[in-house]
Coordinates of N, CA, C and O in Angstrom, one line a residue:
X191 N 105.6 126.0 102.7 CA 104.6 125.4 101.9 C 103.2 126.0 102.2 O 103.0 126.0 103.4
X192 N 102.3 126.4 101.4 CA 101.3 126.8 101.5 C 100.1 125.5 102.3 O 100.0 124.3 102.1
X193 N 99.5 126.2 102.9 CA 98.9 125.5 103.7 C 97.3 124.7 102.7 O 96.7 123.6 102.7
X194 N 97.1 125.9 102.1 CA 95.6 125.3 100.6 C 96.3 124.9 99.4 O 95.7 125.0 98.3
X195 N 97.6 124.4 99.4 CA 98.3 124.3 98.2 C 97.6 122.3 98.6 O 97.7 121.5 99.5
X196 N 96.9 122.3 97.4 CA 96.8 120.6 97.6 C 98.0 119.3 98.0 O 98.0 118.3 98.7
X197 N 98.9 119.9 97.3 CA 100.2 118.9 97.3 C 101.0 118.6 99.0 O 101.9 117.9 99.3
X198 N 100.0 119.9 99.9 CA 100.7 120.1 101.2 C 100.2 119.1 101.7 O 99.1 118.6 101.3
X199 N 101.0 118.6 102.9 CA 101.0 117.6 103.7 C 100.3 117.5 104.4 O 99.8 118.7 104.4
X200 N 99.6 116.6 105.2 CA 98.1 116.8 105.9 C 98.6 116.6 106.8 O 97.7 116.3 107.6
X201 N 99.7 116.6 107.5 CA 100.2 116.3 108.9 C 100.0 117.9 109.7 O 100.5 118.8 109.2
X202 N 99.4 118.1 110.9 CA 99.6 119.2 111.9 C 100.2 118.9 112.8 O 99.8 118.0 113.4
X203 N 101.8 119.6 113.4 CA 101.8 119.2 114.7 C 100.7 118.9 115.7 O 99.6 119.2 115.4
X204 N 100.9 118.3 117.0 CA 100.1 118.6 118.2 C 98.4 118.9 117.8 O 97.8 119.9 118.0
X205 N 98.0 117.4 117.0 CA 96.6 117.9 116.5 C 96.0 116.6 117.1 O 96.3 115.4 117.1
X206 N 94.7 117.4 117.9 CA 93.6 116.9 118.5 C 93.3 115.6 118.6 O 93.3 114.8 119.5
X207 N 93.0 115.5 117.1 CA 92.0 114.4 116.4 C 93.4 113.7 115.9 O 94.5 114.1 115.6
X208 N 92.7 112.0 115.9 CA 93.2 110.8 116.0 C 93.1 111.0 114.0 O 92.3 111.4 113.2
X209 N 94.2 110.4 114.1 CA 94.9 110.7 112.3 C 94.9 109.5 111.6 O 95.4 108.5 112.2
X210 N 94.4 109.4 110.1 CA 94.5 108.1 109.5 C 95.7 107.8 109.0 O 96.5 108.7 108.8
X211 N 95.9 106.5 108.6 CA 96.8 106.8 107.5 C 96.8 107.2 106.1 O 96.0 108.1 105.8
X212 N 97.5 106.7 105.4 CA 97.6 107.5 103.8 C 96.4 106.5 103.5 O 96.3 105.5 104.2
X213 N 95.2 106.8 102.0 CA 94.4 106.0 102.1 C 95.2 104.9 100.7 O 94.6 104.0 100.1
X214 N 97.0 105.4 100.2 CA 97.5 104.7 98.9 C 98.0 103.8 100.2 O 98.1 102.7 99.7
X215 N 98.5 103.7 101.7 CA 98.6 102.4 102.9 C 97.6 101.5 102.2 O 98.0 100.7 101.4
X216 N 95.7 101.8 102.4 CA 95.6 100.6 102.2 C 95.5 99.9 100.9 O 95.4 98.7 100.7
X217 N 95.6 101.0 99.8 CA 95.5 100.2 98.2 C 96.9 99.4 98.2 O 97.0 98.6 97.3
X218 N 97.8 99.4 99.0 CA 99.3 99.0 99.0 C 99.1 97.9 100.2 O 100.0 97.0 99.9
X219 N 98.4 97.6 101.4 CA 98.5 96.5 102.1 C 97.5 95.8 101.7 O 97.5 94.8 102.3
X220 N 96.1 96.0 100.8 CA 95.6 95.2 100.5 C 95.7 94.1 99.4 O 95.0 93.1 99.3
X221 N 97.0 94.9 98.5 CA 97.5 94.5 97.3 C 98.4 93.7 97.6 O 98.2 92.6 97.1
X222 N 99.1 93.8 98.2 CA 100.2 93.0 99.2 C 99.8 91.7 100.1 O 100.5 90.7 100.4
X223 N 98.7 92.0 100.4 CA 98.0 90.8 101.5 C 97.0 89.8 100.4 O 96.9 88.5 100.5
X224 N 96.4 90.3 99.6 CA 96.1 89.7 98.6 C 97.1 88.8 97.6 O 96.7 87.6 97.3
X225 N 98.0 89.2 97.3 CA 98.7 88.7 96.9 C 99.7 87.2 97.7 O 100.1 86.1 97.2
X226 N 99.9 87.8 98.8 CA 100.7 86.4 100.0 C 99.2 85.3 100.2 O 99.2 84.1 100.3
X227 N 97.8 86.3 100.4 CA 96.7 85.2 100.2 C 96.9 84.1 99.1 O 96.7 82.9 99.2
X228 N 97.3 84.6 98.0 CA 97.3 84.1 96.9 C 98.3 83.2 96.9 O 97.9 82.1 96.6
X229 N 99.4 83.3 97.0 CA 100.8 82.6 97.0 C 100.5 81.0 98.1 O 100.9 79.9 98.1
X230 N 99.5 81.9 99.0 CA 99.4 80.4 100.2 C 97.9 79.8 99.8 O 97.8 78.6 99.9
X231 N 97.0 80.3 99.3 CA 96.0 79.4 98.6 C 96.3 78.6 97.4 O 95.6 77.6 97.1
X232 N 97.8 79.2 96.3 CA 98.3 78.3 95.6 C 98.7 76.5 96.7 O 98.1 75.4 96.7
X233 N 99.5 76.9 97.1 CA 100.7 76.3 98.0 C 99.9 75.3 98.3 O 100.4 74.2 98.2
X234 N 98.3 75.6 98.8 CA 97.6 74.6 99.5 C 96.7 73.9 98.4 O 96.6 72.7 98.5
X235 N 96.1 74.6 97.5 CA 95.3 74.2 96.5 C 96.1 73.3 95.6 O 95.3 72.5 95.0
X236 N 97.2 73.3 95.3 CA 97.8 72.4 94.6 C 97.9 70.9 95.1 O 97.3 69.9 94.6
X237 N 98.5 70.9 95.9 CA 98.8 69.4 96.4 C 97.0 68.7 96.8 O 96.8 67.4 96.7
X238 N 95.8 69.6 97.3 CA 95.0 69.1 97.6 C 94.4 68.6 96.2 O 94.2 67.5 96.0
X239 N 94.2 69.4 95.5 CA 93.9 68.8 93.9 C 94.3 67.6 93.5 O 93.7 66.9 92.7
X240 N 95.3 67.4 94.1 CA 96.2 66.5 93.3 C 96.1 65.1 93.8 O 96.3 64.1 93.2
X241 N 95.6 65.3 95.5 CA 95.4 64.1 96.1 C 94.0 63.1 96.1 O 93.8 62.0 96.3
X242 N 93.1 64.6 95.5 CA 91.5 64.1 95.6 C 91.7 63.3 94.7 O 92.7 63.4 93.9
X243 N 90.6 62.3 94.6 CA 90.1 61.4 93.6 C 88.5 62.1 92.3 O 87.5 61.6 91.8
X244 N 89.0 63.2 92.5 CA 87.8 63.7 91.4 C 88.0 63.8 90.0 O 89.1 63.4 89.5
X245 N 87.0 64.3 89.1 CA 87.2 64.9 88.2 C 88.0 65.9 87.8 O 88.0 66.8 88.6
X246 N 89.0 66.3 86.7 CA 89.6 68.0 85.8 C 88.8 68.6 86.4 O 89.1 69.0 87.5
X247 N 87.1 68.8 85.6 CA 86.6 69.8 86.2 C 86.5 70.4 87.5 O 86.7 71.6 87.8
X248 N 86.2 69.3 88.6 CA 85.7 69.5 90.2 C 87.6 69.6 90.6 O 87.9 70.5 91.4
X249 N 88.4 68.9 90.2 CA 89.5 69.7 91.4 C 89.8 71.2 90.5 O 90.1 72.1 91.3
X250 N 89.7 71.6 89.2 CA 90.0 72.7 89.0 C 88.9 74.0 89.4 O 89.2 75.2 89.1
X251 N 87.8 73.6 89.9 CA 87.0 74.4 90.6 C 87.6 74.4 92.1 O 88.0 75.5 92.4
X252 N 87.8 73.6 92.9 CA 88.3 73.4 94.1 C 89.4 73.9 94.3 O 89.8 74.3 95.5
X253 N 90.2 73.9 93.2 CA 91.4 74.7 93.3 C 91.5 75.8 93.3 O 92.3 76.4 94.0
X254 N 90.3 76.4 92.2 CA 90.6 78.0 91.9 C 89.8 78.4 93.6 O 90.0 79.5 94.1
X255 N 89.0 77.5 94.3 CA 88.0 78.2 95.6 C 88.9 78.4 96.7 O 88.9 79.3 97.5
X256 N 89.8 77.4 96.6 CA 91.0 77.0 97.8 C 92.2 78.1 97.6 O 92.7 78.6 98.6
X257 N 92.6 78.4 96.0 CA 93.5 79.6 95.6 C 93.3 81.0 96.2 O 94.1 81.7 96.9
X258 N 92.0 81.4 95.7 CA 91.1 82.6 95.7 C 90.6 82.9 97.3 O 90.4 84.1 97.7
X259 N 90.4 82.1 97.9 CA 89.7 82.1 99.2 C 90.6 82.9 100.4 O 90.0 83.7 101.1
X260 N 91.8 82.8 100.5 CA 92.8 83.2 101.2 C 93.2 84.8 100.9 O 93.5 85.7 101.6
X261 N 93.1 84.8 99.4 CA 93.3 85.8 99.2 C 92.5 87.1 99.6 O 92.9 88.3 99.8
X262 N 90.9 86.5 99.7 CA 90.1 87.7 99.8 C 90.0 87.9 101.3 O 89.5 88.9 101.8
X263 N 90.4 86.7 102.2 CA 90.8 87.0 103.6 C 91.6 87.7 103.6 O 91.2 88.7 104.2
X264 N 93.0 88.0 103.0 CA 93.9 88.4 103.4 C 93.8 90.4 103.2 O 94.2 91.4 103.8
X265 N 92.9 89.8 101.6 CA 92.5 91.0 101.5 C 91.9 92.4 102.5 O 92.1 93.6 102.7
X266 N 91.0 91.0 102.9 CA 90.0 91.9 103.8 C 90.8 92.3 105.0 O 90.6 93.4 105.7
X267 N 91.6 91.3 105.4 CA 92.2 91.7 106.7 C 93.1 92.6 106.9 O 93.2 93.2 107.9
X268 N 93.9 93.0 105.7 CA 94.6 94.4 105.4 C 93.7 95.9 105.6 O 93.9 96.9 106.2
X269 N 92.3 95.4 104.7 CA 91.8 97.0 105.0 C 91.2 97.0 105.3 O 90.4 97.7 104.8
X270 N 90.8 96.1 106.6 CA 90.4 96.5 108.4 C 91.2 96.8 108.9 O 91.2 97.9 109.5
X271 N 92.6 96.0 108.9 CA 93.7 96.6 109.8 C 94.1 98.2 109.2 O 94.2 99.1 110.0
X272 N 94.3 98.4 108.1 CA 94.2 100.0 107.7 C 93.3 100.7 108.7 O 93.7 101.5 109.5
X273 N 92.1 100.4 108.5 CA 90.9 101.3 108.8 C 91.2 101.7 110.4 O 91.1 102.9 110.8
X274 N 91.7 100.7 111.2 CA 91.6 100.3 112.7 C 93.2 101.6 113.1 O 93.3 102.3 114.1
X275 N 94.1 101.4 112.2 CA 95.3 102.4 112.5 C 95.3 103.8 112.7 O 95.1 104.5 111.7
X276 N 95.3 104.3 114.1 CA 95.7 105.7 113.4 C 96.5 106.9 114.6 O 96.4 106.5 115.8
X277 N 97.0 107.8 114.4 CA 98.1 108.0 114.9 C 97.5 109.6 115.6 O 96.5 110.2 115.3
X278 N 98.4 109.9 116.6 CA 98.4 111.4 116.9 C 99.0 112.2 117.3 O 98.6 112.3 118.5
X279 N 100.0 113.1 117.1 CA 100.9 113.7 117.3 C 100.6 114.5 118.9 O 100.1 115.6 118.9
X280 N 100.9 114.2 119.6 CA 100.4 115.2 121.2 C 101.8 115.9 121.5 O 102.9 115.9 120.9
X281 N 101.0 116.9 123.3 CA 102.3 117.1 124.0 C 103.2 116.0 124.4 O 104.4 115.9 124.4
X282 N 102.3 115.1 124.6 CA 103.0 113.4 125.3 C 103.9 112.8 124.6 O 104.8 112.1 125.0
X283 N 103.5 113.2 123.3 CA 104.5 112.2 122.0 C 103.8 111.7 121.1 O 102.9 112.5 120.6
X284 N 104.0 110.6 120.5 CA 103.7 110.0 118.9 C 102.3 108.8 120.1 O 102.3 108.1 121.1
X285 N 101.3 109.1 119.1 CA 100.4 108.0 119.5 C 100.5 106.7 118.4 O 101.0 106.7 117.3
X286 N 100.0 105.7 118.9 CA 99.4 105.0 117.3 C 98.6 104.0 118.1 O 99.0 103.5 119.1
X287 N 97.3 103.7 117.5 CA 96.1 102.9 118.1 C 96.0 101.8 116.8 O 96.1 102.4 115.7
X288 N 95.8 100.7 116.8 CA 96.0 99.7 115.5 C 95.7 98.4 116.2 O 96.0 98.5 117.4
X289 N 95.1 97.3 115.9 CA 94.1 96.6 116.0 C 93.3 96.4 115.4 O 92.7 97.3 114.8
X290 N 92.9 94.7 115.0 CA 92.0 94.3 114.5 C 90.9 93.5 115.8 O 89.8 93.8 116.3
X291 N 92.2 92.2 115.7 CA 91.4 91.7 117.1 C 91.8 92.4 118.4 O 91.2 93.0 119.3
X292 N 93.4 92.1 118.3 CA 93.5 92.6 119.8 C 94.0 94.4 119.4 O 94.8 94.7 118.5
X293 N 93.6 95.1 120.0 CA 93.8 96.3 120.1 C 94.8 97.1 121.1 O 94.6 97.1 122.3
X294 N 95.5 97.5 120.6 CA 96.7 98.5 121.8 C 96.9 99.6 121.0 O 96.7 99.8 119.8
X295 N 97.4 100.8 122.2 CA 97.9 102.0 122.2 C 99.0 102.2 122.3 O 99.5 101.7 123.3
X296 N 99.8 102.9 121.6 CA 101.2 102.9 121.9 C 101.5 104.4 122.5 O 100.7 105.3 122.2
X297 N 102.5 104.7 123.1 CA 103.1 106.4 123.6 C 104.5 106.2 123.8 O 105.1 105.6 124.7
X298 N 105.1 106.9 122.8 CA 106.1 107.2 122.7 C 106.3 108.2 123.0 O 105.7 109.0 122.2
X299 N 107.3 108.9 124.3 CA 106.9 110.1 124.8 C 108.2 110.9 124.0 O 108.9 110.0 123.7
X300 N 108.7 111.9 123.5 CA 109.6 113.0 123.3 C 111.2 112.5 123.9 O 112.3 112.4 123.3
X301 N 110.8 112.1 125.3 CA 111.8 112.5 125.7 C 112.7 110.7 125.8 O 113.9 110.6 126.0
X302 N 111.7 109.7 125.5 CA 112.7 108.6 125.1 C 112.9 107.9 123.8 O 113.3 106.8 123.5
X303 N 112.7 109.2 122.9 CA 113.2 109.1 121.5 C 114.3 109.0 121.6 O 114.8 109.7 122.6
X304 N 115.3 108.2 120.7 CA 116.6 108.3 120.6 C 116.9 108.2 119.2 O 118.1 108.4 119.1
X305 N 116.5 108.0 118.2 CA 116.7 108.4 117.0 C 115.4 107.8 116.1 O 114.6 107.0 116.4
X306 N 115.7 108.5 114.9 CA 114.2 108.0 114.1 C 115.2 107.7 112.8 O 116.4 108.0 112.6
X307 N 114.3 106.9 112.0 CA 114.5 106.3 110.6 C 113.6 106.4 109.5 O 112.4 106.2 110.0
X308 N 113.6 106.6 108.6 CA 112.6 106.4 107.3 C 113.0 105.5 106.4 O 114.0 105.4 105.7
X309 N 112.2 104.9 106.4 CA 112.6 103.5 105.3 C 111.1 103.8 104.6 O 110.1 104.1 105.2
X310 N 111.5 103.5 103.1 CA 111.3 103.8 102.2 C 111.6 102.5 100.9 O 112.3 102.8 100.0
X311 N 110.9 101.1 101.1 CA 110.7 100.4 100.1 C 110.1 100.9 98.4 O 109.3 101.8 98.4
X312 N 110.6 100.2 97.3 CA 110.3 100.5 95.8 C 108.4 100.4 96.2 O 107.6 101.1 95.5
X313 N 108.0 99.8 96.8 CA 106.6 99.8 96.4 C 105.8 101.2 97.3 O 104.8 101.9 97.0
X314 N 106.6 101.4 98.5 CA 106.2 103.0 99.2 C 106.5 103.7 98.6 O 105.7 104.6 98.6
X315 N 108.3 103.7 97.5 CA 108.1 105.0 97.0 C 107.6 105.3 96.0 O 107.7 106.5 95.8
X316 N 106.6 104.5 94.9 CA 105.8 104.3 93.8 C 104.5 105.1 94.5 O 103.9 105.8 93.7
X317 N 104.0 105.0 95.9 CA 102.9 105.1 95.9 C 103.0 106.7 96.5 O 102.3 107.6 96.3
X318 N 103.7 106.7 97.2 CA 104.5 108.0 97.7 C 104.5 107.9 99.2 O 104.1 108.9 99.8
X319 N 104.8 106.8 100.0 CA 104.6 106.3 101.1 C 105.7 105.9 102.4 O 106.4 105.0 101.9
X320 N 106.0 106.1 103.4 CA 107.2 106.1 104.3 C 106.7 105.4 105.2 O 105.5 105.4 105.6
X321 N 107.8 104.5 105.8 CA 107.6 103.5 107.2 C 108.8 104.5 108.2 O 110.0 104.7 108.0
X322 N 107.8 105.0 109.4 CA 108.8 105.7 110.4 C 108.9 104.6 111.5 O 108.2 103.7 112.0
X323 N 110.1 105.2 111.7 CA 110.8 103.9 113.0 C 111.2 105.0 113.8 O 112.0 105.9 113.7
X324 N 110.3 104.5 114.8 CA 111.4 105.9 116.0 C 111.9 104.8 117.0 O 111.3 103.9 117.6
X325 N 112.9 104.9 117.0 CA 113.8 103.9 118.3 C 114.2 104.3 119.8 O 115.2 104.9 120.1
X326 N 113.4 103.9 120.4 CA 113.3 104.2 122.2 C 114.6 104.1 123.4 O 115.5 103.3 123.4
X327 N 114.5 104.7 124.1 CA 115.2 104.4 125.3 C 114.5 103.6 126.3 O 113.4 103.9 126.8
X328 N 115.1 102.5 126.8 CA 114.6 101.7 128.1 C 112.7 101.7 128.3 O 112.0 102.1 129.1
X329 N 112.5 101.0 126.9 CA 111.4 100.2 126.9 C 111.7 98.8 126.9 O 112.8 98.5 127.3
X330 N 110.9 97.8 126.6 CA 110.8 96.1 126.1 C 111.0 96.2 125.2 O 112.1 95.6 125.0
X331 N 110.2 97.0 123.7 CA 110.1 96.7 122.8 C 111.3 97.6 121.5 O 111.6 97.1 120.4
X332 N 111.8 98.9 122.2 CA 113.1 99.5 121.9 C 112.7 100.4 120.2 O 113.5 101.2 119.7
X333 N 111.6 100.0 119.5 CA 111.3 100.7 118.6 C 109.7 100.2 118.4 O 109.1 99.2 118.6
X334 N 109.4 101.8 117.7 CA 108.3 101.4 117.3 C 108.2 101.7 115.5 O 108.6 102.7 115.0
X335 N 107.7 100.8 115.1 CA 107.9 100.4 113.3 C 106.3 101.0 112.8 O 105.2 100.3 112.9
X336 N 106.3 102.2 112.1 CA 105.0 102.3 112.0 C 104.9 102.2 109.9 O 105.5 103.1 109.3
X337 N 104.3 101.3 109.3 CA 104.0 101.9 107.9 C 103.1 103.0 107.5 O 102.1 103.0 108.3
X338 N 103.0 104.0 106.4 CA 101.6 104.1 106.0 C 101.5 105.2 105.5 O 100.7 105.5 104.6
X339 N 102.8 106.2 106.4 CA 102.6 107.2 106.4 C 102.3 108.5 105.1 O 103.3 108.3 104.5
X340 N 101.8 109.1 104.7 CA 102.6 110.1 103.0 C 103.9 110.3 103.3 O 104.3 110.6 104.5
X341 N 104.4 110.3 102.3 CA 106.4 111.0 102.4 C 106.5 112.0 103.5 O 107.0 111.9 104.6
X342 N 106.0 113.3 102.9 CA 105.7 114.5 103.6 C 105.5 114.3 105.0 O 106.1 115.0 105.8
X343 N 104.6 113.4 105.3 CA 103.9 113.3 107.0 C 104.8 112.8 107.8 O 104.9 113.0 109.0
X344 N 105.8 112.1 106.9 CA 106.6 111.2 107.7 C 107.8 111.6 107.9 O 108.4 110.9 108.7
X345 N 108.4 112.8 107.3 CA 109.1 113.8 107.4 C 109.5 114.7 108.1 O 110.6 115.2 108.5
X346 N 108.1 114.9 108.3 CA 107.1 116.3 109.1 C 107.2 115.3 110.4 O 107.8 115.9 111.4
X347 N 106.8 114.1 110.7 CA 106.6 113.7 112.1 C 107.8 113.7 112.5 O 108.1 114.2 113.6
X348 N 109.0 112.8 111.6 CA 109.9 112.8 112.3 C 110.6 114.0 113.0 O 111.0 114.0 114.2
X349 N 110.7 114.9 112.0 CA 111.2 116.4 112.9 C 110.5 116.7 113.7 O 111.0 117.0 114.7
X350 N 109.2 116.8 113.8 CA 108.7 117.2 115.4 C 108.8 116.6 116.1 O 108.7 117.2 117.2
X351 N 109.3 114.9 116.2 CA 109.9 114.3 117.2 C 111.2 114.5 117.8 O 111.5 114.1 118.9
X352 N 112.0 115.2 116.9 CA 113.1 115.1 117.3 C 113.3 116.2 118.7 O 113.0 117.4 118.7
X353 N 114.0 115.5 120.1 CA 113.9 115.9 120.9 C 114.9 117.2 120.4 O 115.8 117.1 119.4
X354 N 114.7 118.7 121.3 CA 115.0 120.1 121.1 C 116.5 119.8 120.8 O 116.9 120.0 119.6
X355 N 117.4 119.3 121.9 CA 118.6 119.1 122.2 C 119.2 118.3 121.2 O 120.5 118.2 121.2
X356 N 118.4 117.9 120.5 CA 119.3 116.7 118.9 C 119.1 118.2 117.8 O 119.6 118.3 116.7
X357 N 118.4 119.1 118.2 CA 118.3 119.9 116.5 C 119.3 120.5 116.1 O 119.4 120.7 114.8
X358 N 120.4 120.9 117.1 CA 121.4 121.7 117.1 C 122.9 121.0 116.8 O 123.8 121.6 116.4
X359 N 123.0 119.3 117.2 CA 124.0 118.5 117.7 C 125.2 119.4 116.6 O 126.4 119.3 116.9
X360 N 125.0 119.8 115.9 CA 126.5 119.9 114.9 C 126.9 121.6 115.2 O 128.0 121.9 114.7
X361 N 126.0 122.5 115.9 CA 126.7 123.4 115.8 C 127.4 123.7 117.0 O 127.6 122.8 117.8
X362 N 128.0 125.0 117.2 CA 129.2 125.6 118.1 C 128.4 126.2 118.3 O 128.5 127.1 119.1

């Protein structure tokens, strides 16, 4: 693939600089978090409407504040959490830094990869988007589940993760 061809992947092996994610991640988790905002400001705005002793007007203002309110939290909380994610391919392994409140670093080194996955939900592949799972040896946590990625990146990362000794398994 040409490297100035726009359509090419923005992923570099073994690059420096700390990597974002896709910027269709956050139009897709903010649309998504907006939306469960919304499903749980229904959920609650309903029954509280229903219990006040007010006016149509005042619980249907109260309702739409109580509806709406969650949502633009949830909104917001998706693309900060976007903003705060971001990954880097080293000699060490797969980075990923992600945090809103609490903040951690992850390292997944090469050599305790044991297999990777791409999952690929209808609303990642609309947007052109991949969740990489690479699954560890003799950690706690045994996988790390990352969303966000472009198709291509996620592709691209997984084969450079793949330890040397897996690239060959089928031949003689």
């Amino acid at each position: 693939m040409n490297p100035t061809d726009p359509a090419a992947p923005s992923f570099q092996p073994f690059a420096a600089d700390w990597q974002p994610l896709a910027p269709a991640a956050r139009r897709v988790g903010a649309g998504v978090g907006a939306f469960w905002g919304l499903v749980i400001g229904v959920v609650v705005a309903v029954p509280l409407a229903v219990a006040l002793d007010i006016g149509p007007a005042a619980k249907a203002g109260l309702g739409l504040a109580v509806a709406v309110l969650p949502a633009l939290v949830f909104y917001a909380w998706a693309r900060a959490r976007w903003r705060r994610t971001q990954w880097r391919l080293d000699a060490g392994g797969l980075r990923v830094r992600r945090g809103v409140v609490w903040h951690s670093e992850v390292l997944v080194p090469r050599s305790r990869v044991q297999h990777l996955d791409l999952e690929r939900g209808p609303i990642e592949r609309h947007f052109g988007l991949a969740t990489l799972v690479v699954h560890t040896a003799g950690t706690r946590m045994h996988a790390l589940r990352q969303s966000g990625f472009l198709d291509d990146d996620a592709v691209a990362l997984r084969d450079a993760l793949l330890p040397e000794t897996d690239r060959h398994d089928d031949s003689l």
